[in-house]
Amino acid sequence: CGGSVSDASGMLQSPNYPGSYPNDADCVWEIQVENNFRVTLTFRDIAMQSGTCQHDYIEVYDGPLHSSPLLGRFCSGSFPTYVSSSNMMSVRFHSDSRYSFRGFQAHYSSIPAGHNTTIQCLPDYMHVVVSRHYLQSQGYSAERVTLRDNRCRPTVTSQEVVFNIPYNGCGTIQEENNDTINYSNTVRIASSGYIIKRKKNINLHVSCKMLRKSWQQVMYAAEDTVDVNEFQFGKYDMNITFYDSPAFQRQVRSSPYYIDLNQNLYLQACLRSSDPNLKVAVDTCVASPDPHDFNTLAYYLIRNGCPRDSSYGTYRSPSSHFARFRFNAFEFMSRHPSVYLKCQMLVCRLGDYSSHCYQGCRSRAKRDTSSAEDKVDVVVGPIQLHGGDAPSENTG
C-alpha cells in the first residue's frame, strides 16, 4: 500500500477498502502535483477504531512525511478537507494488531497556487520568475530588481523578470540545517528615489532545500511588504547505467541487456548537480521480474548499506557524484524472462562522516534526522538471459 502519486487528481483508500483493512499496516502516499499548484484532499468515508487514535489513525502532512508540519491526525468524526502550502502532501495510514474496520476513502485534486512569483529548483540552478505586471501594479520597476550579487543580471522580457541563480555563485549561500542542505539567495527590489522614498525596499528570499527524496523550494518576502509564501517540490536528477567491464569505459546501450548466467554486471550511478560538495552512495538495490512490484518476488543485493549477495562489490569512483558497483547474474533469472533493478541512492554532504554515505552497513531508525541526506529511487532494466528466443545482441 502507499507509494508515489503524480496524477493531477485521484483517489486514496485504505487496503482492501471497502473490506476490512489488514492489521499492522503502515502505508504512506506521497502526492506530488505540478509546480506552482497545490494539493486539496477531501475525505469521503472514515470507519476506523475511534477514541484517542492511538491504535489506528490517519495522518496528513504538508509535504514530505519526515520533514513537514502535521496538518491533522484523526480516526473518526467528520470528513475533513486539507489544502497543502506546496505542490506536495503526504498521507499516512497506520493500523495495529487488534481490531479491523472498513477504513477510509479520500479524493485529491490540484489547484493553481495563484501567485505572481514562481520558483523551480532545477539540478544546476534556481529558476525564479517575477511578473512585471505585478511589479508595476505595486509601483516598482523591473530595472531595479537585482540579486545579492548585483553583477548577476536577470533576463527582462515584456512580461517577466527571470533569474537563473546558480547554486555555486551570484552570492548563493550554502548551509546545513538538520536533515536538509540549503541554498539561499535574495532577490532585491528597490523603490525609486534616492532622497525621498515612499515605499520600502523588498527583500525576496529564495531558497532550495534538499530533503528526503526531493528538493524543497521556499520563497518568502521580508519586512511584511509582499505576502509571498511559495513551496515547490521536485526530484534529483539521477541515473544508473550498465558498463561492459570494470574499467567503466564503454556503456551498455542495448535494451534489453542480454547477459549470461553468472556474468558480472557493472553499474554506475550518476548525480547531475552543480554542487561539487555532494556525495552519492548505494543504500539499497533489489531485483524483481516486475518493474512495478519489488515486494512479491524480490532479491536484495544490498539493503540499508549491507550487502546481501556475496558477489556485490564497489569500485573507487572518479568523482563524489558517481557510485560504481557490481554483482553477478543471479540464479532466478533463469526462471523469469526479464529482471529489473530498483536502487535507492543516498546523497549526502561531502566529508560529513556522520552521514549514512560514510557509515556503510547499519540498521536505520524510522525517523533518523541526524545528518543531511536525501534518498533517490532509480529503476533500471530489463536484463535478460542469452538463449531461447531472445535476440542475440552484443552489449558493446
Coordinates of C-alpha atoms in Angstrom, one line a residue:
C1 CA 0.0 0.0 0.0
G2 CA 1.0 3.6 -0.3
G3 CA 3.5 4.9 -2.9
S4 CA 4.2 8.0 -5.0
V5 CA 1.2 9.7 -6.8
S6 CA 1.7 12.2 -9.5
D7 CA -1.6 12.5 -11.4
A8 CA -3.5 15.8 -11.2
S9 CA -6.3 14.2 -9.3
G10 CA -7.2 10.7 -8.0
M11 CA -8.4 8.6 -5.1
L12 CA -6.7 7.2 -2.0
Q13 CA -8.1 4.4 0.1
S14 CA -7.1 2.0 2.8
P15 CA -6.0 -1.5 1.8
N16 CA -9.0 -3.8 0.8
Y17 CA -11.4 -0.9 1.0
P18 CA -14.4 -1.2 1.4
G19 CA -13.5 -4.5 3.0
S20 CA -11.6 -4.6 6.4
Y21 CA -8.1 -3.3 6.3
P22 CA -5.3 -5.6 7.5
N23 CA -3.6 -5.5 10.9
D24 CA -0.2 -3.9 11.3
A25 CA -0.4 -1.8 8.2
D26 CA 1.7 1.3 7.7
C27 CA 1.1 3.0 4.4
V28 CA 2.5 6.3 3.1
W29 CA 1.2 8.1 0.0
E30 CA 3.3 11.0 -1.4
I31 CA 1.1 13.2 -3.6
Q32 CA 3.2 15.4 -5.9
V33 CA 1.4 17.6 -8.5
E34 CA 2.7 20.2 -10.9
N35 CA 5.0 23.0 -9.9
N36 CA 3.1 26.1 -8.6
F37 CA -0.1 24.0 -7.9
R38 CA -1.4 23.0 -4.5
V39 CA -3.0 19.7 -3.3
T40 CA -6.5 19.7 -1.9
L41 CA -7.6 16.4 -0.1
T42 CA -11.1 15.6 0.9
F43 CA -12.1 12.5 2.9
R44 CA -15.4 10.9 1.8
D45 CA -15.5 7.9 4.2
I46 CA -13.8 7.1 7.6
A47 CA -14.6 3.9 9.5
M48 CA -11.8 3.1 12.0
Q49 CA -11.3 2.3 15.6
S50 CA -12.3 5.5 17.3
G51 CA -11.2 7.0 20.6
T52 CA -7.8 8.5 21.2
C53 CA -6.5 7.5 17.8
Q54 CA -3.5 5.7 19.4
H55 CA -4.1 2.3 17.6
D56 CA -5.4 3.0 14.1
Y57 CA -5.2 6.5 12.6
I58 CA -4.6 8.7 9.5
E59 CA -2.0 11.5 9.4
V60 CA -1.8 14.3 6.8
Y61 CA 1.5 16.2 6.3
D62 CA 2.1 19.4 4.5
G63 CA 4.9 18.0 2.3
P64 CA 7.3 15.0 2.8
L65 CA 6.5 12.8 5.8
H66 CA 9.8 13.2 7.8
S67 CA 10.3 17.0 7.4
S68 CA 6.9 18.7 7.2
P69 CA 4.3 20.0 9.6
L70 CA 1.5 17.7 10.6
L71 CA -1.8 19.1 9.3
G72 CA -4.0 16.6 11.1
R73 CA -4.3 13.2 12.8
F74 CA -7.7 11.5 13.2
C75 CA -9.5 8.2 13.2
S76 CA -13.3 9.2 13.2
G77 CA -15.7 12.1 13.1
S78 CA -16.5 14.5 10.3
F79 CA -14.9 14.3 6.9
P80 CA -12.1 16.9 6.8
T81 CA -10.5 18.7 3.8
Y82 CA -6.9 19.8 3.7
V83 CA -5.0 22.1 1.3
S84 CA -1.2 22.0 1.1
S85 CA 1.0 25.1 1.0
S86 CA 3.0 23.4 -1.8
N87 CA 2.7 21.0 -4.6
M88 CA 3.2 18.1 -2.3
M89 CA 1.3 16.4 0.5
S90 CA 1.8 13.1 2.4
V91 CA -0.9 10.8 3.8
R92 CA -0.1 8.1 6.3
F93 CA -2.4 5.2 7.3
H94 CA -1.5 3.1 10.4
S95 CA -3.2 0.1 12.0
D96 CA -2.2 -2.0 14.9
S97 CA -2.7 -5.8 15.6
R98 CA -6.1 -5.6 17.2
Y99 CA -9.4 -4.6 15.5
S100 CA -10.0 -4.0 11.9
F101 CA -12.7 -1.8 10.1
R102 CA -13.7 -0.6 6.7
G103 CA -11.0 2.1 6.7
F104 CA -11.1 5.3 4.6
Q105 CA -11.5 6.8 1.1
A106 CA -10.4 10.2 0.1
H107 CA -10.2 12.3 -3.1
Y108 CA -7.4 14.6 -4.1
S109 CA -7.0 17.3 -6.8
S110 CA -4.6 20.0 -7.8
I111 CA -5.5 23.7 -7.7
P112 CA -3.4 26.7 -9.1
A113 CA -1.3 28.5 -6.4
G114 CA -2.2 31.8 -7.9
H115 CA 0.9 33.8 -7.0
N116 CA 2.8 36.4 -9.1
T117 CA 6.2 34.9 -8.4
T118 CA 7.3 31.3 -9.1
I119 CA 10.4 29.3 -8.3
Q120 CA 11.7 26.0 -9.6
C121 CA 14.7 24.1 -8.2
L122 CA 16.5 22.6 -11.2
P123 CA 19.6 20.4 -11.0
D124 CA 22.0 23.3 -11.6
Y125 CA 20.2 26.5 -10.6
M126 CA 17.2 28.1 -9.1
H127 CA 14.7 29.4 -11.7
V128 CA 12.9 32.4 -10.3
V129 CA 10.3 34.4 -12.3
V130 CA 8.6 37.6 -11.1
S131 CA 5.7 39.0 -13.1
R132 CA 6.3 42.5 -14.5
H133 CA 2.6 43.3 -14.3
Y134 CA 2.7 42.5 -10.5
L135 CA 5.8 44.8 -10.1
Q136 CA 4.1 47.6 -12.0
S137 CA 0.9 47.2 -10.0
Q138 CA 2.8 47.7 -6.8
G139 CA 4.8 50.7 -8.2
Y140 CA 8.1 49.0 -8.8
S141 CA 10.3 49.0 -11.9
A142 CA 11.7 45.8 -13.5
E143 CA 15.0 47.6 -13.9
R144 CA 15.5 47.9 -10.2
V145 CA 15.3 44.1 -9.5
T146 CA 18.7 42.6 -8.6
L147 CA 20.3 39.7 -6.7
R148 CA 22.5 39.8 -3.6
D149 CA 25.4 39.9 -6.1
N150 CA 24.2 42.7 -8.5
R151 CA 26.6 41.6 -11.2
C152 CA 24.3 38.7 -11.9
R153 CA 21.6 40.3 -14.0
P154 CA 18.1 38.9 -14.9
T155 CA 16.6 38.4 -18.3
V156 CA 13.8 41.0 -18.6
T157 CA 11.0 40.3 -21.1
S158 CA 7.8 42.2 -21.8
Q159 CA 6.0 40.0 -19.2
E160 CA 8.6 38.7 -16.7
V161 CA 11.9 39.2 -14.8
V162 CA 13.7 35.9 -14.9
F163 CA 16.7 34.8 -12.8
N164 CA 18.6 31.6 -13.2
I165 CA 20.6 31.6 -10.0
P166 CA 23.4 29.1 -9.7
Y167 CA 23.9 27.1 -6.5
N168 CA 27.6 28.0 -6.6
G169 CA 27.7 31.7 -7.5
C170 CA 25.8 35.0 -7.6
G171 CA 26.0 35.2 -3.8
T172 CA 24.2 32.0 -3.1
I173 CA 24.8 30.8 0.5
Q174 CA 25.0 27.1 1.4
E175 CA 24.3 25.7 4.9
E176 CA 23.1 22.6 6.6
N177 CA 20.0 22.5 8.9
N178 CA 19.1 19.2 10.5
D179 CA 18.3 16.8 7.6
T180 CA 18.4 19.5 4.8
I181 CA 21.0 21.1 2.7
N182 CA 20.0 24.7 1.9
Y183 CA 20.9 27.0 -0.9
S184 CA 19.6 30.6 -0.5
N185 CA 19.8 33.9 -2.2
T186 CA 17.9 37.2 -2.1
V187 CA 16.1 39.0 -4.9
R188 CA 16.2 42.7 -4.1
I189 CA 13.5 45.1 -5.4
A190 CA 14.5 48.7 -4.8
S191 CA 12.0 51.5 -4.7
S192 CA 12.6 54.6 -6.9
G193 CA 14.1 57.8 -5.4
Y194 CA 17.3 58.4 -3.5
I195 CA 16.4 61.0 -1.0
I196 CA 12.6 60.6 -0.5
K197 CA 11.2 57.1 -0.6
R198 CA 7.6 56.4 -0.1
K199 CA 7.9 52.6 -0.4
K200 CA 10.0 50.0 1.3
N201 CA 12.6 48.1 -0.5
I202 CA 11.6 44.4 -0.9
N203 CA 14.0 41.5 0.0
L204 CA 12.6 38.4 -1.6
H205 CA 14.4 35.5 0.0
V206 CA 14.5 32.4 -2.2
S207 CA 16.0 29.0 -1.3
C208 CA 16.2 25.4 -2.4
K209 CA 16.3 22.8 0.4
M210 CA 17.4 19.3 -0.3
L211 CA 15.1 17.0 1.6
R212 CA 14.5 13.3 1.8
K213 CA 13.7 12.1 -1.8
S214 CA 13.1 15.6 -3.1
W215 CA 14.1 19.3 -3.4
Q216 CA 12.0 21.7 -1.5
Q217 CA 11.6 25.2 -2.8
V218 CA 10.9 28.0 -0.5
M219 CA 10.2 31.7 -1.1
Y220 CA 9.1 34.4 1.2
A221 CA 9.3 38.2 1.5
A222 CA 11.0 40.2 4.3
E223 CA 9.6 43.3 6.1
D224 CA 6.0 42.3 5.6
T225 CA 5.9 44.1 2.3
V226 CA 4.8 41.3 0.0
D227 CA 2.7 38.3 1.0
V228 CA 4.5 35.5 -0.8
N229 CA 5.0 32.1 0.7
E230 CA 5.7 29.6 -2.1
F231 CA 6.8 26.0 -1.7
Q232 CA 7.5 23.5 -4.5
F233 CA 9.0 20.0 -4.6
G234 CA 11.0 18.2 -7.3
K235 CA 13.4 15.3 -7.6
Y236 CA 17.1 14.8 -8.0
D237 CA 18.4 14.1 -11.5
M238 CA 20.0 10.6 -11.0
N239 CA 20.5 7.8 -13.5
I240 CA 22.1 4.3 -13.4
T241 CA 24.0 2.9 -16.4
F242 CA 25.4 -0.6 -17.2
Y243 CA 29.0 -0.9 -18.3
D244 CA 30.7 -3.8 -20.1
S245 CA 33.8 -4.1 -17.9
P246 CA 35.2 -3.0 -14.5
A247 CA 37.1 -0.3 -16.5
F248 CA 33.8 1.6 -16.8
Q249 CA 34.8 3.0 -20.3
R250 CA 32.0 1.6 -22.5
Q251 CA 28.3 2.0 -21.6
V252 CA 25.9 -0.8 -22.5
R253 CA 23.4 0.9 -24.8
S254 CA 21.2 -2.1 -25.8
S255 CA 17.9 -2.6 -24.1
P256 CA 17.0 -5.2 -23.0
Y257 CA 20.6 -6.0 -21.8
Y258 CA 21.2 -9.7 -22.8
I259 CA 23.6 -11.5 -20.5
D260 CA 24.8 -15.0 -19.4
L261 CA 24.1 -16.7 -16.1
N262 CA 26.9 -15.9 -13.6
Q263 CA 28.1 -13.0 -15.7
N264 CA 29.4 -10.0 -13.8
L265 CA 27.4 -6.8 -14.3
Y266 CA 28.9 -3.4 -13.8
L267 CA 26.8 -0.3 -12.9
Q268 CA 27.5 3.4 -12.4
A269 CA 25.1 5.8 -10.7
C270 CA 25.5 9.4 -11.6
L271 CA 24.0 12.5 -9.9
R272 CA 23.6 15.6 -12.0
S273 CA 24.1 18.7 -9.8
S274 CA 26.2 21.8 -9.9
D275 CA 27.1 21.5 -6.3
P276 CA 30.5 19.7 -6.0
N277 CA 30.2 19.2 -2.3
L278 CA 27.8 16.2 -2.6
K279 CA 28.5 12.5 -2.3
V280 CA 26.5 9.6 -3.7
A281 CA 26.3 6.1 -2.2
V282 CA 24.3 3.0 -2.8
D283 CA 21.8 2.3 0.0
T284 CA 19.6 -0.5 -1.3
C285 CA 19.3 -2.5 -4.6
V286 CA 16.6 -5.1 -5.1
A287 CA 15.8 -7.2 -8.1
S288 CA 12.4 -8.3 -9.4
P289 CA 10.8 -9.7 -12.6
D290 CA 8.1 -7.0 -12.3
P291 CA 9.2 -3.3 -12.7
H292 CA 6.1 -2.2 -10.7
D293 CA 6.4 -4.7 -7.8
F294 CA 9.6 -5.0 -5.8
N295 CA 8.0 -6.8 -2.9
T296 CA 6.3 -10.1 -4.1
L297 CA 9.3 -11.7 -5.8
A298 CA 12.3 -9.7 -4.6
Y299 CA 16.0 -10.4 -4.3
Y300 CA 18.2 -7.9 -2.4
L301 CA 21.7 -7.3 -3.5
I302 CA 22.3 -4.7 -0.8
R303 CA 19.9 -3.3 1.9
N304 CA 20.5 -0.3 4.1
G305 CA 24.1 -0.3 3.1
C306 CA 24.6 -4.0 4.0
P307 CA 25.5 -6.4 1.1
R308 CA 23.1 -9.3 0.9
D309 CA 24.7 -11.0 -2.1
S310 CA 28.3 -12.3 -1.9
S311 CA 29.0 -11.1 -5.4
Y312 CA 28.1 -7.5 -4.6
G313 CA 31.1 -5.1 -4.6
T314 CA 32.0 -1.5 -5.1
Y315 CA 34.7 0.4 -7.0
R316 CA 36.6 3.6 -6.5
S317 CA 34.8 6.4 -8.4
P318 CA 36.4 9.4 -10.3
S319 CA 34.1 11.8 -8.6
S320 CA 31.8 12.0 -5.5
H321 CA 28.9 12.4 -7.9
F322 CA 29.4 8.8 -9.1
A323 CA 28.9 5.4 -7.3
R324 CA 30.2 2.3 -9.1
F325 CA 29.3 -1.3 -8.1
R326 CA 29.0 -4.8 -9.5
F327 CA 27.1 -8.0 -8.9
N328 CA 26.8 -11.5 -10.5
A329 CA 23.8 -12.5 -12.6
F330 CA 21.7 -14.5 -10.0
E331 CA 20.0 -17.8 -10.4
F332 CA 16.4 -16.8 -10.5
M333 CA 17.0 -15.0 -13.8
S334 CA 16.7 -18.5 -15.4
R335 CA 13.1 -18.7 -14.2
H336 CA 11.9 -15.3 -15.5
P337 CA 12.1 -13.7 -18.9
S338 CA 13.3 -10.3 -17.6
V339 CA 14.7 -8.9 -14.4
Y340 CA 14.6 -5.2 -13.2
L341 CA 16.7 -3.5 -10.6
K342 CA 15.4 -0.8 -8.2
C343 CA 18.2 1.0 -6.4
Q344 CA 17.8 3.6 -3.7
M345 CA 20.7 6.1 -3.7
L346 CA 21.8 8.3 -0.9
V347 CA 23.0 11.9 -1.5
C348 CA 25.0 13.4 1.4
R349 CA 27.3 16.3 2.1
L350 CA 30.9 15.5 1.1
G351 CA 33.0 15.0 4.2
D352 CA 30.0 14.5 6.5
Y353 CA 31.3 11.3 8.2
S354 CA 28.2 11.1 10.4
S355 CA 26.0 10.5 7.3
H356 CA 25.0 7.1 6.1
C357 CA 27.0 7.6 2.9
Y358 CA 30.1 7.1 5.0
Q359 CA 28.8 4.7 7.7
G360 CA 28.1 1.7 5.4
C361 CA 26.1 -1.2 6.8
R362 CA 23.6 -0.2 9.5
S363 CA 20.2 -0.7 10.9
R364 CA 18.3 2.5 10.4
A365 CA 15.7 4.1 12.7
K366 CA 12.4 5.2 11.2
R367 CA 12.9 8.9 11.7
D368 CA 16.7 9.5 11.7
T369 CA 17.5 13.1 11.1
S370 CA 21.0 13.1 12.5
S371 CA 22.6 14.2 9.2
A372 CA 21.8 15.8 5.9
E373 CA 21.0 13.3 3.3
D374 CA 18.4 12.6 0.5
K375 CA 17.2 9.3 -1.0
V376 CA 16.5 8.8 -4.6
D377 CA 14.9 5.7 -6.2
V378 CA 16.0 4.6 -9.7
V379 CA 14.7 1.6 -11.7
V380 CA 17.0 0.1 -14.3
G381 CA 16.4 -2.8 -16.8
P382 CA 15.3 -5.1 -18.2
I383 CA 18.1 -7.7 -18.0
Q384 CA 17.5 -10.9 -20.0
L385 CA 19.5 -14.1 -20.4
H386 CA 21.0 -15.1 -23.7
G387 CA 19.4 -18.1 -25.4
G388 CA 15.9 -19.3 -26.1
D389 CA 14.0 -17.0 -28.5
A390 CA 15.9 -13.9 -27.3
P391 CA 17.7 -11.9 -30.0
S392 CA 21.5 -12.3 -29.7
E393 CA 22.6 -8.7 -29.2
N394 CA 26.1 -7.7 -28.3
T395 CA 26.4 -5.3 -25.4
G396 CA 29.4 -3.3 -26.7

